[in-house]
CSV table of C-alpha atoms in Angstrom, one decimal:
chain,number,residue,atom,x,y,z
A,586,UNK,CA,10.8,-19.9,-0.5
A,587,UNK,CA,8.5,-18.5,1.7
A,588,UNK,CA,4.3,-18.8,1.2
A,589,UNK,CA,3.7,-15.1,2.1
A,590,UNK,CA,5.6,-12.3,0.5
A,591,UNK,CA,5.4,-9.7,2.9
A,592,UNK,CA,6.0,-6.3,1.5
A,593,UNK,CA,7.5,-3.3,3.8
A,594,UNK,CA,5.4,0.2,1.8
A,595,UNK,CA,7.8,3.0,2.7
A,596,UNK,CA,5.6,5.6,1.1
A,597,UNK,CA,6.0,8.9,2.9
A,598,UNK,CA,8.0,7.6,5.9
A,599,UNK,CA,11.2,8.4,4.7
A,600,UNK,CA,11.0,12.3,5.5
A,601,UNK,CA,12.6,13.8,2.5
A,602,UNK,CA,15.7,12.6,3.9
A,603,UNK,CA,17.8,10.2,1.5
A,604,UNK,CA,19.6,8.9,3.9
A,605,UNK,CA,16.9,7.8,5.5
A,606,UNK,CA,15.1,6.0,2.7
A,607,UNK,CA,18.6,3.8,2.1
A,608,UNK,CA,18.6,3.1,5.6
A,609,UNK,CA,14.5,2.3,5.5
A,610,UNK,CA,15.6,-0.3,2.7
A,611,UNK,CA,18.2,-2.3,5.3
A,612,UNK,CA,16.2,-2.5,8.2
A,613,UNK,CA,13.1,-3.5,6.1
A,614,UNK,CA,15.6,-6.8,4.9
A,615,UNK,CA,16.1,-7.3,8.6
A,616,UNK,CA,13.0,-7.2,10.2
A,617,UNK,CA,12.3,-10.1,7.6
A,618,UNK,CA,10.6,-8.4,4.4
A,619,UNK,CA,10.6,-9.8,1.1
A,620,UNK,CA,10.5,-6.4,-1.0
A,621,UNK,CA,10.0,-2.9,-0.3
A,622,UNK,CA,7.9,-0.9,-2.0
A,623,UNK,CA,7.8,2.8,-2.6
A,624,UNK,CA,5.3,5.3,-5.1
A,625,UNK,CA,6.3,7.0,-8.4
A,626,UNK,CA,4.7,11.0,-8.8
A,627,UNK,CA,5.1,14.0,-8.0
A,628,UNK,CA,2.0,16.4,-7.2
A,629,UNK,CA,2.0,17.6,-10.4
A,630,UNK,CA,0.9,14.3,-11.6
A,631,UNK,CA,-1.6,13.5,-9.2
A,632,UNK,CA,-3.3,17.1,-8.9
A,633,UNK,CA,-3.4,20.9,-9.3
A,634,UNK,CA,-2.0,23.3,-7.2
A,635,UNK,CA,-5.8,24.6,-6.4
A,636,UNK,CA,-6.7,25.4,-2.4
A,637,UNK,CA,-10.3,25.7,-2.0
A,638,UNK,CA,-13.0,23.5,-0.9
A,639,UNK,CA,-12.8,20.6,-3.1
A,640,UNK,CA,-8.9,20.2,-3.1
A,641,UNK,CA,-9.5,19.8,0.9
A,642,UNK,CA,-8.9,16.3,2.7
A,643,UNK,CA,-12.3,16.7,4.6
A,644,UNK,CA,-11.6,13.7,7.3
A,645,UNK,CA,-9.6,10.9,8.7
A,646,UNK,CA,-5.7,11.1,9.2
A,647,UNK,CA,-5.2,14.2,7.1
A,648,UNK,CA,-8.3,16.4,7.6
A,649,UNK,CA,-7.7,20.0,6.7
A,650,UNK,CA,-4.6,19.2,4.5
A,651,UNK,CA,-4.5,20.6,1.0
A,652,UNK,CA,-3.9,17.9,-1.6
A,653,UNK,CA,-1.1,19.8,-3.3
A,654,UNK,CA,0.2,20.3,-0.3
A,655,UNK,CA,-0.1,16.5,0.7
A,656,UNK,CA,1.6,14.7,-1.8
A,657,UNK,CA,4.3,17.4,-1.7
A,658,UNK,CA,5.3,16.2,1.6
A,659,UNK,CA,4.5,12.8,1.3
A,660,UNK,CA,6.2,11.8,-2.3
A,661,UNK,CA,9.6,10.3,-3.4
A,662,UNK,CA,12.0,12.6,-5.2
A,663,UNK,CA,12.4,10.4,-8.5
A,664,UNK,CA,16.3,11.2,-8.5
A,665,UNK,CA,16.5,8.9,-5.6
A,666,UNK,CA,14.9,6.2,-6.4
A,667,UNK,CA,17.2,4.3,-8.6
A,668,UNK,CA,19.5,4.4,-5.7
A,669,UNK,CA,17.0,2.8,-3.6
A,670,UNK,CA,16.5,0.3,-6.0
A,671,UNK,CA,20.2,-0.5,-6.0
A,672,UNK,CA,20.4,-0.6,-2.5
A,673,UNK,CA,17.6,-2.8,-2.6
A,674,UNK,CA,19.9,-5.0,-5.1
A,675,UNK,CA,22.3,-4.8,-2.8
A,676,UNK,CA,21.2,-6.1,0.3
A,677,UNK,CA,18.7,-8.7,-1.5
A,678,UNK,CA,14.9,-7.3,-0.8
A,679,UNK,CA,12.7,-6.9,-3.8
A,680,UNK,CA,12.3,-3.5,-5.3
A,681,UNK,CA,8.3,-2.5,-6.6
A,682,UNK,CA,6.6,0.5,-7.2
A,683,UNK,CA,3.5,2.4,-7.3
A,684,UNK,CA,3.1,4.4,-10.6
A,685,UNK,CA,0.1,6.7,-10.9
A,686,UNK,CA,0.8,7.8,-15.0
A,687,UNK,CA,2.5,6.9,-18.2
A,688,UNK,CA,5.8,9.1,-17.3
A,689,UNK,CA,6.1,7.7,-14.2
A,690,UNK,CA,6.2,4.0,-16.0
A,691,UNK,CA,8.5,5.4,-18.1
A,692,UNK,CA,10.6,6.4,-15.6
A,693,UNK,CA,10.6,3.5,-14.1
A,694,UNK,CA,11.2,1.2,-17.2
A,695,UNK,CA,14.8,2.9,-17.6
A,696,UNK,CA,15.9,2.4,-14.1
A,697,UNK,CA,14.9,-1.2,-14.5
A,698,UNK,CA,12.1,-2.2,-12.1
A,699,UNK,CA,11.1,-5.9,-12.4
A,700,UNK,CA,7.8,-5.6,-10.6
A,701,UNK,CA,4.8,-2.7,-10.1
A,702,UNK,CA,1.8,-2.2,-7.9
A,703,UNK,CA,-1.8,-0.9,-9.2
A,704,UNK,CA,-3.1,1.8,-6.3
A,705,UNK,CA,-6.8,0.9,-5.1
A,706,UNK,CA,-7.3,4.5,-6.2
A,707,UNK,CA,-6.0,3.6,-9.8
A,708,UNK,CA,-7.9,0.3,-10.1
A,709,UNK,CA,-10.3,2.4,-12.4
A,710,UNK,CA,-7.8,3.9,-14.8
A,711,UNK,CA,-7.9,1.2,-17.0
A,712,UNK,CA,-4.7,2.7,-19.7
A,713,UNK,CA,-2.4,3.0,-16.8
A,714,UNK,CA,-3.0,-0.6,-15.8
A,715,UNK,CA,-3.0,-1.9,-19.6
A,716,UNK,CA,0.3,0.4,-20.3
A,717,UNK,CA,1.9,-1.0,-17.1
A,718,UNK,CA,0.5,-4.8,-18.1
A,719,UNK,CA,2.2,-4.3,-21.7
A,720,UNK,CA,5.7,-3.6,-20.0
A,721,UNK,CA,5.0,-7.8,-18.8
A,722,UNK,CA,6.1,-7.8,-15.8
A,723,UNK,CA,4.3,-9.3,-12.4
A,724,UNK,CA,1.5,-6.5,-11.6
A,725,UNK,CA,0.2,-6.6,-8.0
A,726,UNK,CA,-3.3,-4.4,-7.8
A,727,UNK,CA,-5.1,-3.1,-4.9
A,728,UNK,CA,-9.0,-3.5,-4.7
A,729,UNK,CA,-9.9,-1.0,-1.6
A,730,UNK,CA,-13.5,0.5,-2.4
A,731,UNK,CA,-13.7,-1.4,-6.0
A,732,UNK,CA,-16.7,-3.0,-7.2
A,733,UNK,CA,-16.6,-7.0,-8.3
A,734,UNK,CA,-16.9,-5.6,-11.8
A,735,UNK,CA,-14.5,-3.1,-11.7
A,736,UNK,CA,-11.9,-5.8,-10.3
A,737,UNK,CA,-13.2,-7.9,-13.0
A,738,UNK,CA,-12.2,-5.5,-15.5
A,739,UNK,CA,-8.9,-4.3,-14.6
A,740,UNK,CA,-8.1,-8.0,-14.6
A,741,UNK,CA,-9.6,-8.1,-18.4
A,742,UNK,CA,-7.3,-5.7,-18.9
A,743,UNK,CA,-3.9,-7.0,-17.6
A,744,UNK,CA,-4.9,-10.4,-19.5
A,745,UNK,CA,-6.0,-8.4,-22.9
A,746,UNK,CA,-1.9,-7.8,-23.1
A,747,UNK,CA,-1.1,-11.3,-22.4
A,748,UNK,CA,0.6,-10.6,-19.2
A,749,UNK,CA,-1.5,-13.1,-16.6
A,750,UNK,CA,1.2,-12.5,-14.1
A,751,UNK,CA,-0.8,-10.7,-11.5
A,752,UNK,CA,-2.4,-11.0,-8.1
A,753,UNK,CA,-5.0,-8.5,-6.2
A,754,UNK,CA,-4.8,-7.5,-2.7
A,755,UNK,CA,-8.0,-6.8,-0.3
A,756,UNK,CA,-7.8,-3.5,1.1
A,757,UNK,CA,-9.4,-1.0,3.0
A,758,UNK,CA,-8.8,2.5,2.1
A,759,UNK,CA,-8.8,4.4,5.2
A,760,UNK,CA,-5.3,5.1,7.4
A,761,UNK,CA,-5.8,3.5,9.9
A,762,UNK,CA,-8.5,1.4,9.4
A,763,UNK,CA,-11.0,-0.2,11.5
A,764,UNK,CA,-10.7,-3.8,12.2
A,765,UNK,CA,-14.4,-3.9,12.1
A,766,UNK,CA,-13.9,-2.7,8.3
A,767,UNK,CA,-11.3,-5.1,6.9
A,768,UNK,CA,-14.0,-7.3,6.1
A,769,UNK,CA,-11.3,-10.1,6.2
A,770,UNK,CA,-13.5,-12.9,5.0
A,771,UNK,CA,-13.4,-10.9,1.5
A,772,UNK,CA,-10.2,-13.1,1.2
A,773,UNK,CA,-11.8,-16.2,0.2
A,774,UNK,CA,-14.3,-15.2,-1.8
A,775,UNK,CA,-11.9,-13.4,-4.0
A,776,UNK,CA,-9.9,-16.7,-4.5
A,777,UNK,CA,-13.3,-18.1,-5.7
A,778,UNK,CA,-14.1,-15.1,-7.9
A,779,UNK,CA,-11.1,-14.4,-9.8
A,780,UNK,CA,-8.6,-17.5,-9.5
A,781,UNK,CA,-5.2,-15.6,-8.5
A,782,UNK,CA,-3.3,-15.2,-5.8
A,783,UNK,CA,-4.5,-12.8,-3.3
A,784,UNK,CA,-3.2,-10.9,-0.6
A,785,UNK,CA,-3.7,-7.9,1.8
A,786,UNK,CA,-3.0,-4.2,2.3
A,787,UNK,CA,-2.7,-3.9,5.4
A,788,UNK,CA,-3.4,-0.2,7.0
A,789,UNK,CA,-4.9,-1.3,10.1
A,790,UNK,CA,-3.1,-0.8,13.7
A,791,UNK,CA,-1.0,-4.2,15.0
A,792,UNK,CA,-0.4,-7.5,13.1
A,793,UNK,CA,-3.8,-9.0,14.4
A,794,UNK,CA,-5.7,-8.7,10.5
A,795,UNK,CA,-2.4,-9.5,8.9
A,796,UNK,CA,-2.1,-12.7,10.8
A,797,UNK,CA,-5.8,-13.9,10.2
A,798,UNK,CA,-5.2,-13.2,6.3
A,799,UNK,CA,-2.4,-15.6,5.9
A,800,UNK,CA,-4.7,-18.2,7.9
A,801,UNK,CA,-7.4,-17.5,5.3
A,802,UNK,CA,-4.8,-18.1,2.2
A,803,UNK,CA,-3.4,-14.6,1.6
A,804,UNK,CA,0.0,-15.0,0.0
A,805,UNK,CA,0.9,-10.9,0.0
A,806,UNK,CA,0.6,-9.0,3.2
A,807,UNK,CA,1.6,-5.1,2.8
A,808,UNK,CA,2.2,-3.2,5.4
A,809,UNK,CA,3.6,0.6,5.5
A,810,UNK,CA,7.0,0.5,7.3
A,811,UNK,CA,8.9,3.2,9.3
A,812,UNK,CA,12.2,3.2,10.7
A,813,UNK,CA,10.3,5.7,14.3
A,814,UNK,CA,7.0,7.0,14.2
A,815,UNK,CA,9.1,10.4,15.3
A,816,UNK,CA,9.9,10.9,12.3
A,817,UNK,CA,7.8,13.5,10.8
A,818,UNK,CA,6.0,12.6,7.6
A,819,UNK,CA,1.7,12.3,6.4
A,820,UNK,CA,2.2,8.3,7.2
A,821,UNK,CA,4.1,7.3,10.3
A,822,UNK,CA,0.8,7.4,12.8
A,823,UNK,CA,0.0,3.9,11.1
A,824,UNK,CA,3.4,2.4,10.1
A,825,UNK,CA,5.2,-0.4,12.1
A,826,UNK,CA,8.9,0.0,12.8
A,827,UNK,CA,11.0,-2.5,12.6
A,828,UNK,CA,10.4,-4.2,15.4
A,829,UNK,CA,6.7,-3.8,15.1
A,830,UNK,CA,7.4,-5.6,11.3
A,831,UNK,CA,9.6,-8.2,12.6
A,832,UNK,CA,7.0,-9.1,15.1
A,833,UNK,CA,4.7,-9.6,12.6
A,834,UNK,CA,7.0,-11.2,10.0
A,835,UNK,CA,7.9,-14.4,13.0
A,836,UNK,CA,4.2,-14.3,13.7
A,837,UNK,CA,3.4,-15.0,10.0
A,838,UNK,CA,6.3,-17.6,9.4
A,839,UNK,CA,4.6,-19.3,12.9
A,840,UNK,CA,1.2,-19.2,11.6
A,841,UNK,CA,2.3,-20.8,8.5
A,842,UNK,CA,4.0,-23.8,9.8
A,843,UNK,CA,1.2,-24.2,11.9
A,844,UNK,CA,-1.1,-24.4,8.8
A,845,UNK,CA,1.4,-27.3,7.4
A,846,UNK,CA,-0.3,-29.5,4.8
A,847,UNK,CA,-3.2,-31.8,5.0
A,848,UNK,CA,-2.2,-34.9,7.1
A,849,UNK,CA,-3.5,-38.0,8.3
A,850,UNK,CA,-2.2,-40.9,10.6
A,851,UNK,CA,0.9,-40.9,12.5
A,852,UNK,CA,3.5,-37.8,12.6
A,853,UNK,CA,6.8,-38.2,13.4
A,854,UNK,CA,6.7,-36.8,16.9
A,855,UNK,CA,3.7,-38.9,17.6
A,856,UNK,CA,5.3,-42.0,16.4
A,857,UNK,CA,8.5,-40.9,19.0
């Protein structure tokens, strides 16, 4: 088994095109990903169809773009996604998503998911993540812009159901993000706070924060994944293709043999 589950987000980057979703899930199993991961709404159930000032991204990737209009482009049509799941099945990745309300756990109770993800931006909604910790099932939750206390509480909450199958993931909520931003030495102060495995979401440019995460003890790296940055979608400016991915994925599997184990005296190439 590997030491760092490396997860391939597909988010937006499939296009509205089903076909290439499916063919998102295969090349994310061969550029070396453990699971892929999509998100679970429509934008009905993140926001109302309202266009002035307030509904308006006001900076970053998507300045100017309504929100309606956003996650209209960028969601997952929920009558494909238990065929992505099978796929998934089929050619032996792990299959997780992103829920953002009750239905949407409900939906994805019947088509059998085994394993969900907490947004950062749902860290605070504290029933979603106690209806989605009932369902006992590993939880993996994001922590961009949360407080120590508010982590502290979502994890109260998880554990309140008696699910303590969780881990968190450091994160920094801007696409792309700065590497000046990451902040990467969060990492091992979150193993000291809060005693479970931790990770990181990975929306910076490259494989350079990903890398220095596993060296600091992250056991999740996320990344969002693309099959070409051609293909016109809200995410694919700061998604890896596959090749990008399977770059990373070696680099990770190199850094972690170099980490080995602690050792003293004589190794067996030093004794030869």
């Amino acid at each position: 088994m590997n030491e760092t589950f490396i997860v391939a987000e597909l988010s937006a980057n499939h296009g509205h095109r089903l076909e290439t979703a499916l063919e998102s899930v295969r090349a994310a199993k061969e550029a070396g990903a453990d699971a892929i991961k999509i998100q679970t709404y429509t934008p009905d159930t993140l926001t109302i169809d309202c266009h002035n000032e307030f509904f308006q991204v006001k900076n970053g990737t998507w300045e100017g773009e309504n929100l309606y209009s956003l996650y209209g482009k960028a969601y997952t049509p929920w009558e494909w996604q238990k065929e992505l799941k099978e796929e998934a099945d089929l050619v032996g990745i792990d299959f997780l998503s992103t829920p953002f309300d009750r239905t949407a756990v409900d939906f994805l109770e019947e088509i059998g998911l085994e394993f969900y993800k907490i947004a950062s931006f749902e860290i605070v909604d504290l029933p979603l993540i106690s209806y989605v910790a009932s369902k006992n099932k590993p939880m993996i939750i994001s922590t961009g812009m949360a407080t120590k206390e508010e982590i502290r509480e979502a994890l109260e909450t998880v554990y309140s159901t008696g699910n303590h199958k969780v881990a968190l993931l450091k994160c920094s909520s801007v696409y792309p993000a700065n590497p000046a931003d990451m902040h990467l030495s969060t990492i091992t102060d979150m193993m000291d706070s809060f005693h479970v495995p931790i990770g990181l979401s990975d929306h910076s440019m490259g494989h350079f924060s990903a890398q220095i995460a596993v060296s600091m003890g992250a056991k999740i790296i996320e990344k969002h994944f693309c099959l070409g940055r051609e293909i016109e979608n809200p995410d694919a400016s700061f998604s890896m293709t596959p090749k990008e991915f399977k770059d990373m994925v070696d680099t990770i599997r190199e850094t972690e043999k170099a980490l080995g184990h602690p050792f003293y005296g004589v190794s067996d190439d030093e004794r030869s």
